[in-house]
XYZ file of C-alpha atoms in Angstrom:
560
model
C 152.509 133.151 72.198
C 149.990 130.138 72.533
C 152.448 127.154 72.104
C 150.155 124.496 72.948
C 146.828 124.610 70.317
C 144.872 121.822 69.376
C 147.175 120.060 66.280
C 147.499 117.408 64.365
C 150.958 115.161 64.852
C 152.875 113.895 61.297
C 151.376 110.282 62.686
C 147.481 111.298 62.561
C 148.435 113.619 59.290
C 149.618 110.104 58.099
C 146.459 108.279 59.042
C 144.083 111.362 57.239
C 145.848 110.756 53.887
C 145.412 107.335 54.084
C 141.885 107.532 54.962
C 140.958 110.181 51.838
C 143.587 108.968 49.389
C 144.642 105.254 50.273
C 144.863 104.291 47.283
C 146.767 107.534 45.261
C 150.385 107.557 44.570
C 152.387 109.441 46.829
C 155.463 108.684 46.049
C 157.702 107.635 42.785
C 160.803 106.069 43.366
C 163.554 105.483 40.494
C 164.860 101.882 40.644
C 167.446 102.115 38.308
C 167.878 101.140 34.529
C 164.437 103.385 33.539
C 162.286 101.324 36.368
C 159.924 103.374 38.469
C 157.942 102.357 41.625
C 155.247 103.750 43.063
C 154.384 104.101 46.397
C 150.626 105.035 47.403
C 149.414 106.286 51.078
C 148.046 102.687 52.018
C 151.496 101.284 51.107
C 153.851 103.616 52.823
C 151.573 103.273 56.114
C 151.895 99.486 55.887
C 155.416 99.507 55.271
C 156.129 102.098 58.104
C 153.662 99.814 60.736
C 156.192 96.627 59.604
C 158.878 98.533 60.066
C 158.443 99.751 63.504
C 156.996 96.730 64.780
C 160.167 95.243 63.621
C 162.127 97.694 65.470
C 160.330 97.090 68.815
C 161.800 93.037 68.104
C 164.718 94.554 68.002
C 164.907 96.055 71.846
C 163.841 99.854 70.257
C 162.196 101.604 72.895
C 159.789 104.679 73.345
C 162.314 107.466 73.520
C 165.523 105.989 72.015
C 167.562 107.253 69.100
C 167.271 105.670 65.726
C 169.809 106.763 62.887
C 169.226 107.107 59.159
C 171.813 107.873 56.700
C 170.635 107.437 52.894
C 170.095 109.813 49.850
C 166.845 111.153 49.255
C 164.320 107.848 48.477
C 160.616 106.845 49.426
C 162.260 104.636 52.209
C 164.163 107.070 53.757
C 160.536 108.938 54.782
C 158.705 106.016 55.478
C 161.871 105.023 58.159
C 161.320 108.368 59.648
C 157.496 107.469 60.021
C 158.557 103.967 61.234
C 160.948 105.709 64.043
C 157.851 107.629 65.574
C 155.541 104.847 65.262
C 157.598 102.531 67.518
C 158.007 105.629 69.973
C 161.839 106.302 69.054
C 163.741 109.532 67.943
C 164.914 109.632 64.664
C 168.429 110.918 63.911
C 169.308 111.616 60.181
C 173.203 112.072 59.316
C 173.931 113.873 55.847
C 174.670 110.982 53.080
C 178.097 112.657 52.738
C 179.937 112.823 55.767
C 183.585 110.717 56.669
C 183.563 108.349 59.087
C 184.879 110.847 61.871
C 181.767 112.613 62.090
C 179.363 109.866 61.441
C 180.879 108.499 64.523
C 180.877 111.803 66.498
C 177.070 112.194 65.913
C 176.615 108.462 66.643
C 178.248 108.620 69.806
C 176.900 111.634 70.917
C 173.278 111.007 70.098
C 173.651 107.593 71.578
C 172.081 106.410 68.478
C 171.433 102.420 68.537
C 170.172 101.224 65.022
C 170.852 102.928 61.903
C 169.084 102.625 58.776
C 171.897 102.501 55.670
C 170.558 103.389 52.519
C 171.247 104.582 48.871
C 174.980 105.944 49.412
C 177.705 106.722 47.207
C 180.570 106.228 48.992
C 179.407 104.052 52.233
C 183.247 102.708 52.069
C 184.076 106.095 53.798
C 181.485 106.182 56.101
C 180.908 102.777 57.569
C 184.310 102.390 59.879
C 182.629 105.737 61.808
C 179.383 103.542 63.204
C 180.159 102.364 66.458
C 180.256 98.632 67.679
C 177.198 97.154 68.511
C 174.860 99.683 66.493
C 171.729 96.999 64.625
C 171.369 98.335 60.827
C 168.787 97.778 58.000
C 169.590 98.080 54.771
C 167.602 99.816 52.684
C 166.882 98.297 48.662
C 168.860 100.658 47.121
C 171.726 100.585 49.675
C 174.866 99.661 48.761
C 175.793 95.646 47.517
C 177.918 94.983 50.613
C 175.637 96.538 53.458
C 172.537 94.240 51.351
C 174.784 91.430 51.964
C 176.118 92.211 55.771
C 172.436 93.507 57.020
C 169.226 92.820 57.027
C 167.048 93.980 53.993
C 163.922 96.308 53.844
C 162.412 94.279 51.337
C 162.555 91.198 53.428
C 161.803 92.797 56.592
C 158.389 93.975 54.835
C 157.410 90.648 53.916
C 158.162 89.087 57.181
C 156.626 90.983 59.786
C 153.541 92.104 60.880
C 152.425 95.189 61.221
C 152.395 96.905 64.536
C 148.924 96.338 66.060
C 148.967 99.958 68.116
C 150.727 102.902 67.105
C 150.852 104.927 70.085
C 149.656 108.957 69.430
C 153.122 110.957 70.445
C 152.860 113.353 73.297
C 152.925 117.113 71.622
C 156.263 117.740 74.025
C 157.905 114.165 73.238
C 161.212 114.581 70.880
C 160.284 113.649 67.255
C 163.676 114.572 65.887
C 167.622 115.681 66.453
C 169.094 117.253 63.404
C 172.456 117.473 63.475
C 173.752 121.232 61.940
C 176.365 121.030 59.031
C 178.367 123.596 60.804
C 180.783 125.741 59.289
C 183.181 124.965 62.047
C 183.895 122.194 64.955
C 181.351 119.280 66.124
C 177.735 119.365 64.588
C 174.982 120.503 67.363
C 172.272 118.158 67.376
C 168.993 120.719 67.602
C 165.733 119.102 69.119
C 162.572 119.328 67.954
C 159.182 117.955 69.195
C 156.405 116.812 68.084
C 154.358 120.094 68.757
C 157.006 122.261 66.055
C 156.377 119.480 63.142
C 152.487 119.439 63.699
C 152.424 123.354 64.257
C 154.583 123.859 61.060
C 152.952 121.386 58.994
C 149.861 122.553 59.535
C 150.373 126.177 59.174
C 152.865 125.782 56.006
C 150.416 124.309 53.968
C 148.091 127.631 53.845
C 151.026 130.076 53.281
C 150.963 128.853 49.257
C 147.346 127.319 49.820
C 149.154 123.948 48.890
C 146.432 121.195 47.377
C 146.020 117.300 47.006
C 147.173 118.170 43.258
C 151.181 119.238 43.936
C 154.046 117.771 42.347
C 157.007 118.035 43.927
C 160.979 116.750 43.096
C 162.877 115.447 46.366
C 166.687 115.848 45.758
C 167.744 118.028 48.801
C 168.756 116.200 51.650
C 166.422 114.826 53.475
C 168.321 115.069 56.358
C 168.449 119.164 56.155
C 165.857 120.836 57.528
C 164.299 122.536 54.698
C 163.665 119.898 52.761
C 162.635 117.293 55.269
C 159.863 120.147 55.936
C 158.584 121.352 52.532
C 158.658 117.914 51.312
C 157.771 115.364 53.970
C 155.857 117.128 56.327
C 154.225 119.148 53.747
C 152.744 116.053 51.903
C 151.913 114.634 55.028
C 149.873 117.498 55.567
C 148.041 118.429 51.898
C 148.771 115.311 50.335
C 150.327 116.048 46.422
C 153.208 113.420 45.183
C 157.033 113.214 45.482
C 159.029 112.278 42.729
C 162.894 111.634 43.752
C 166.072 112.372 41.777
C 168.058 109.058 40.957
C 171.270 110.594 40.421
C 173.175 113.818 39.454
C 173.329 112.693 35.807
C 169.967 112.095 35.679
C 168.932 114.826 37.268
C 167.711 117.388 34.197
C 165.587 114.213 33.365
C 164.141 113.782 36.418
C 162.969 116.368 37.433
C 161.187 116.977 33.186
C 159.437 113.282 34.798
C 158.124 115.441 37.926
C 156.915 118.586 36.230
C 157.032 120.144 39.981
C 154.474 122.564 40.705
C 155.953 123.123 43.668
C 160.284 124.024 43.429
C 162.827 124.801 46.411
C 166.266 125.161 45.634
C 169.159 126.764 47.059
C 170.867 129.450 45.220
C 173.330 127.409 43.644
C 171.130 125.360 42.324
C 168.729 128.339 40.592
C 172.715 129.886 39.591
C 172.997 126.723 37.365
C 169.513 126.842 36.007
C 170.471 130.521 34.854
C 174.026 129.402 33.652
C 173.152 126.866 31.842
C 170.353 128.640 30.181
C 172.666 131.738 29.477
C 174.847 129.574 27.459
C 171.501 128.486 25.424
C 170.383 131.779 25.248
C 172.392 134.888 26.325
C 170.213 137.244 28.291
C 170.457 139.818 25.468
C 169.121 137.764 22.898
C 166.138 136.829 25.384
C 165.309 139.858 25.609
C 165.203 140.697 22.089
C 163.178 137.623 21.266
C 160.354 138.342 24.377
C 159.394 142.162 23.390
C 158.416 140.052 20.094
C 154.596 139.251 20.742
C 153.786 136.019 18.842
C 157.331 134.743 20.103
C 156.994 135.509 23.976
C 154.948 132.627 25.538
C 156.241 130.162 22.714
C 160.228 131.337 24.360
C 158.900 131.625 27.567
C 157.722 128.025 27.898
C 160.261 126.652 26.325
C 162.943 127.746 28.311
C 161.595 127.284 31.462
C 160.369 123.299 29.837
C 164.244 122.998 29.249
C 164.627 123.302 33.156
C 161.611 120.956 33.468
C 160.190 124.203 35.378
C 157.158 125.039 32.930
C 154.731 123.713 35.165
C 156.153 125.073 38.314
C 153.569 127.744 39.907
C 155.762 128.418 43.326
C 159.189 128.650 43.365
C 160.913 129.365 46.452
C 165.188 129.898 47.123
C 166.556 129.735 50.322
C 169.445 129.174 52.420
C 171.145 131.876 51.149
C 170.830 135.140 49.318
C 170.055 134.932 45.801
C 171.634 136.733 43.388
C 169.181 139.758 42.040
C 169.881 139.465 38.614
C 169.138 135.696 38.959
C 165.818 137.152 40.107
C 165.127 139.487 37.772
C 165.981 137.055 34.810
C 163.216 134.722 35.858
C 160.735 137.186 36.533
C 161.044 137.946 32.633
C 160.022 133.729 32.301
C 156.764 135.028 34.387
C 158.340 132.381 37.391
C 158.611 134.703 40.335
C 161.247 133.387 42.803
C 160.206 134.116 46.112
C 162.888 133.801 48.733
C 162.379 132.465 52.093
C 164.376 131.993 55.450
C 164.685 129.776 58.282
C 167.144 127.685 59.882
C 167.508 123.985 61.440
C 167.047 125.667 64.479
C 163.315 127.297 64.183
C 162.295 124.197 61.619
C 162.488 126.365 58.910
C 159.402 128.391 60.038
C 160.401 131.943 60.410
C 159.909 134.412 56.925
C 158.263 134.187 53.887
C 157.859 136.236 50.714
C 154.457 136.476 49.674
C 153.196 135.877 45.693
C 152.793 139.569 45.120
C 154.636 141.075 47.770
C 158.264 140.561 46.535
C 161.152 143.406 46.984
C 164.258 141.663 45.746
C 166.866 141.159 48.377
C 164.919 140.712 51.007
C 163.470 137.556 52.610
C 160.140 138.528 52.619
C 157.671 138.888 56.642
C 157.336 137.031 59.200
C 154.850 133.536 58.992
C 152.226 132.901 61.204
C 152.831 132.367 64.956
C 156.950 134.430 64.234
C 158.196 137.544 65.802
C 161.041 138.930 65.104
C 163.381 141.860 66.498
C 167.181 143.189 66.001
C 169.158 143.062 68.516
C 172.508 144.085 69.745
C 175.106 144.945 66.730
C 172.278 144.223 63.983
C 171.437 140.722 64.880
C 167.952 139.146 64.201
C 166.050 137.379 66.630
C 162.850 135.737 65.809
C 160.808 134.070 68.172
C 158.739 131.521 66.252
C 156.462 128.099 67.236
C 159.043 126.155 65.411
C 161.887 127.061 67.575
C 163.801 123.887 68.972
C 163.543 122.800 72.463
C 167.503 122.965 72.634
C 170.420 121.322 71.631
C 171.159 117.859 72.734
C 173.147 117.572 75.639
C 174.521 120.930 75.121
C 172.416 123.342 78.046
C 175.351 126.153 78.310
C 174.922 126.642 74.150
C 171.112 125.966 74.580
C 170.911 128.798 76.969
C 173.656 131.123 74.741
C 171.372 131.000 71.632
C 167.910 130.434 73.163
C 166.553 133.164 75.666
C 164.426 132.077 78.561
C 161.547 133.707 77.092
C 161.821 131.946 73.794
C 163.739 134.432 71.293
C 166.427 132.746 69.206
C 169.599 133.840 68.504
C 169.790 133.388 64.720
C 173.443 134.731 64.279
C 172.286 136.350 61.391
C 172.902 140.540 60.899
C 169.646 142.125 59.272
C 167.496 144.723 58.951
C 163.296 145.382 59.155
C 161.356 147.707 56.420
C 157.943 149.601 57.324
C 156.715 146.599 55.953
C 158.122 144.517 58.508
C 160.123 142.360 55.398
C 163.589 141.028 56.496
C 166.951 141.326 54.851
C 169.968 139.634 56.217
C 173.284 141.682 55.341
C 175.593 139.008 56.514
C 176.653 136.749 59.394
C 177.539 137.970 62.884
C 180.878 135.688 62.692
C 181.721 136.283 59.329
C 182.320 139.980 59.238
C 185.477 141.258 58.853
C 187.299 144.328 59.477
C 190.119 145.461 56.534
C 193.391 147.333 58.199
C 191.396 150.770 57.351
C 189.035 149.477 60.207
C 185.956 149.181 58.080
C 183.744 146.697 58.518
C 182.849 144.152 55.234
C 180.001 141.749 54.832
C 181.177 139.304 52.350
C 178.052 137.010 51.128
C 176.743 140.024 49.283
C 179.705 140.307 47.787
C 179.655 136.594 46.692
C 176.015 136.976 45.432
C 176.726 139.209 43.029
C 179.906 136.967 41.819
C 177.918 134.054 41.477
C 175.866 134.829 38.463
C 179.312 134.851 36.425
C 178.882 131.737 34.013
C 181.664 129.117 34.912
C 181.826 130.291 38.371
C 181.016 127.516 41.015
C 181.749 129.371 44.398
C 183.652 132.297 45.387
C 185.028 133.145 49.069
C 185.498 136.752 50.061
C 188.321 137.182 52.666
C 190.214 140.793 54.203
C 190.610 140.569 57.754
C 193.010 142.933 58.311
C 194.174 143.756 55.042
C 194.267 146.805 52.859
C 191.379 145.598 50.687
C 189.121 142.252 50.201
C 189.972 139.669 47.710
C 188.356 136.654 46.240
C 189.232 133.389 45.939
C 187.093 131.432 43.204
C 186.170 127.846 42.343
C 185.187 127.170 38.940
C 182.403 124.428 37.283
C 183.762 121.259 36.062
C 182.284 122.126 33.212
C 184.348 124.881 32.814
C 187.410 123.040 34.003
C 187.115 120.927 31.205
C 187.418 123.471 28.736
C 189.897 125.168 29.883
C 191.886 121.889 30.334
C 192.028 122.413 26.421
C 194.089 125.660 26.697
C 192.322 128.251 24.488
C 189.298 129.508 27.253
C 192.147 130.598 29.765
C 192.703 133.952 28.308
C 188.898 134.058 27.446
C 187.800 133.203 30.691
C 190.614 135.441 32.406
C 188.864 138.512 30.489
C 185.400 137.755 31.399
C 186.958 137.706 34.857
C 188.291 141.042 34.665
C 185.057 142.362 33.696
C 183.274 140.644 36.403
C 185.604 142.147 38.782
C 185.617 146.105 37.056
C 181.494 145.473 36.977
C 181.403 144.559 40.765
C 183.098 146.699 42.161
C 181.511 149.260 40.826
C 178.424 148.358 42.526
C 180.651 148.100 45.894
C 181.173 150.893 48.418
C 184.958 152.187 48.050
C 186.241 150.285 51.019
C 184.258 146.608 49.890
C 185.718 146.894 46.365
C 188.342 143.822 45.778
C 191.565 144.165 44.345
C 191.702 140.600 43.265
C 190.040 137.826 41.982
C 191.360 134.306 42.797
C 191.075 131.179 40.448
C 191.889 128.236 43.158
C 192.622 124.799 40.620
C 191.408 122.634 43.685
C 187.340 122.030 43.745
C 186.242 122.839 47.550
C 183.980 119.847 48.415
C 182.344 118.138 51.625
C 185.476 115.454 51.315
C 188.123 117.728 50.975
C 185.770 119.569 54.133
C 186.103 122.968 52.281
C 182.104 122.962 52.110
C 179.188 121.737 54.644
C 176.681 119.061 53.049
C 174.665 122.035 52.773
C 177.105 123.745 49.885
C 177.988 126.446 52.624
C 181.328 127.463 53.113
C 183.523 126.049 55.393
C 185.571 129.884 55.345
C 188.214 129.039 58.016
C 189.064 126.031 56.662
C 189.740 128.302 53.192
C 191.513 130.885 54.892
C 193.664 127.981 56.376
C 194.003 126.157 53.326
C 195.499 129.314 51.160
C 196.979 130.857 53.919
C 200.899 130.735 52.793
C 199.398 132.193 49.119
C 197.291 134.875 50.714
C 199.267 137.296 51.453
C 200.931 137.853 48.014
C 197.838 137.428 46.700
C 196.717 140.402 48.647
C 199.522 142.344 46.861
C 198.233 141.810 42.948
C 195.609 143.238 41.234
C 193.276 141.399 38.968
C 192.928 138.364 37.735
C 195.063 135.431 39.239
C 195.500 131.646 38.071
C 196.379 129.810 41.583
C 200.139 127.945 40.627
């Protein structure tokens, strides 16, 4: 594979938009109480040429590591841009972590500034940055880092931009993204300069993306995914990015955007459906689109409740998505195309094409990706966005990397005449029951997921007779039953869900019971990654005194 064509780095992507849209809005950024900024090319480059010149004052140097920790806003991209301009690496940390790992991945990427931003719960975080780190604060950052740091806002006004911004070297590090990880330290994967330009580039003509698209940033930033279909996209095509302010304000936020352009993760598009089940149960829907003058008119409307009416690509990823969840937006006329990458290939490794969709699988390889199965089922890809390696780590480098360039993805799968991709589970998850067979559970989950109520289920049977399932229910759900007359409801809906499941299992997947933990798993209480994946030995650890009598019932059980 030709690593090394003629491309166009995020900085001179930068520069283009500026030179044929200066003067369009890029970006919209909630204030707070209603208020809305924008943010046009012109502005974001000047801000980003302050900010890194203001950096270099600081003692930043070509090749050190610059931190960023903030919820999605127009400032955390335009510190990203202001990282590469003064010749640094950027390092973004997740907006939720404690301050154990903040420090670990401060300490270990030798990181020495860090840009604090809009944060809900800095208090937790800031004892984890290491003596002796600068900061910046950015204007929506919380009231005591504003009044301990230096502000954005004044920064801005009080330095001049940076006279030369030095073109990166293709093979210089532009980035190291710290994985969630399901278990023990993050690995911070490397990525250069050559990935983002190759990816940016080539991205852009898999949807034929245009000047025109509207996009909603409320992903983290600091995951992979997002930090490529949003910020390196628009780089690259231009379009505008509206952010989220808040999870409350969410539904209305994203009815401002009117995205064109959606990615979400399958919990997300499982609360979309939810939600709109509880509007409208799938039954009724169907009734009221075989009606002719009634189909577009319910159609639209449903999909304007989501604020989704607009949206002409929607992708999922990150996951598998549910079929029916498929199926059930397909009536809407939005086809959800599903898509697959990882932090460690930037994303860039299959797509499903408009068209070309067969549900449950992730769709071919992009342009410039190979891909094989290995040993026990495992899929390799080999793909111009792979990293350059994990930082500091050679001996895992060389574990998941081959010399000649195929990645390890850890990922079981399978390849159709078509060459398509479907994952069937994870290498490490797996599990063998006492009968010796062999279960993939985050199939099983899928299907469990599109039960209303239902926030995130765990599959677990190593070595027992049969799988169960231990289940976290919505707040929303929570609440009612907090009133005490959905519990025997919600128990038989359970039931059902668990009789209609299995039935789709083979005989030695089927569960015997389904578990109702009263504890929400969350990134604090480190039963989930800031990605929403689960954290499953930290589960299995956490019920593992109730587990085995668990294992013993049948049905439907209410954890004590």
């Amino acid at each position: 594979m030709d690593n090394k064509a003629a491309v166009m780095s995020p900085l001179k992507a930068l520069e283009q938009r500026c030179e044929k849209q200066g003067q369009s809005v890029a970006m919209v950024q909630p204030m707070g109480g209603g208020e809305l900024q924008d943010y046009t090319w012109a502005r974001i480059n000047d801000e980003a040429r302050k900010m890194a010149a203001y950096l270099q004052s600081q003692g930043v140097q070509k090749g050190d590591h610059v931190a960023l920790v903030s919820k999605n806003c127009a400032e955390w991209i335009i510190a990203d841009l202001s990282i590469w301009m003064a010749g640094a690496v950027s390092v973004p940390l997740y907006p939720t972590l404690v301050a154990e790992t903040v420090r670990q991945i401060m300490e270990h990427s030798e990181s020495k500034f860090l840009f604090v931003g809009k944060l809900d719960d800095w208090d937790i975080m800031k004892e984890g940055v290491p003596e002796g780190v600068k900061r910046v604060a950015f204007t929506l950052a919380p009231r005591d880092a504003l009044n301990d740091f230096p502000n954005w806002g004044d920064i801005i006004r009080d330095t001049a931009p940076i006279e030369q911004v030095a073109e990166p070297a293709m093979e210089d590090i532009a980035t190291i993204i710290y994985t969630s990880g399901t278990t023990g330290m993050p690995k911070g994967v490397m990525h250069d300069f050559q990935s983002f330009s190759i990816v940016g580039e080539k991205m852009i003509k898999v949807y034929n993306l245009t000047p025109e698209e509207r996009m909603i940033s409320y992903l983290p930033l600091s995951h992979v995914a997002e930090r490529v279909a949003v910020e390196i996209a628009q780089l690259y095509v231009g379009g505008k990015i509206f952010f989220a302010e808040s999870l409350e304000t969410f539904g209305e936020d994203i009815k401002r955007a009117q995205p064109t352009v959606f990615f979400a993760v399958p919990r997300i598009w499982s609360k979309f459906y939810q939600k709109a089940s509880e509007a409208v149960p799938p039954k009724k829907l169907n009734k009221l689109l075989k009606i002719p003058f009634l189909n577009k008119v319910i159609k639209k409307k449903v999909l304007g409740a989501m604020g989704l009416d607009q949206c002409r690509i929607a992708l999922s990823g990150a996951a598998a998505l549910s079929p029916d969840i498929i199926t059930w937006f397909k009536k809407l006329d939005l086809e959800i195309l599903e898509v697959y990458g990882m932090t460690e290939n930037l994303a860039w490794s299959h797509t499903t094409e408009e068209g070309d969709q067969k549900i449950g699988w992730v769709g071919t390889p992009n342009d410039g990706v190979e891909c094989r199965i290995g040993d026990g089922g495992e899929i390799l890809v080999r793909s111009l966005g792979n990293m350059k390696g994990y930082y500091k780590q050679p001996d895992k480098t060389a574990e998941d990397l081959t010399e000649d360039g195929w990645l390890h993805t850890g990922d079981v799968g399978e390849i159709d005449e078509k060459g398509r991709l479907r994952i069937t589970g994870r290498v490490k998850e797996i599990f063998k029951t006492e009968k010796g067979k062999y279960v993939a559970p985050a199939p099983i989950e899928n299907r469990l997921s599109t039960q209303p109520g239902l926030e995130l289920s765990c599959v677990i049977g190593q070595g027992m007779g049969q799988p169960i399932a231990l289940l976290n229910i919505t707040p929303e759900e929570q609440e009612k039953l907090s009133k005490g007359s959905e519990k025997e409801h919600f128990t038989k809906e359970l039931e059902a869900l668990l009789t209609r499941v299995n039935h789709e299992l083979d005989p030695h997947e089927r569960m015997t019971t389904l578990v109702v933990c009263k504890d929400a798993w969350t990134v604090e209480n480190n039963l989930i990654t800031p990605t929403l994946k689960l954290k499953r030995n930290e589960i299995e650890k956490r019920y593992a005194d109730d587990i085995p009598k668990w294992a013993k019932t049948k049905g439907v059980v209410w954890e004590a």
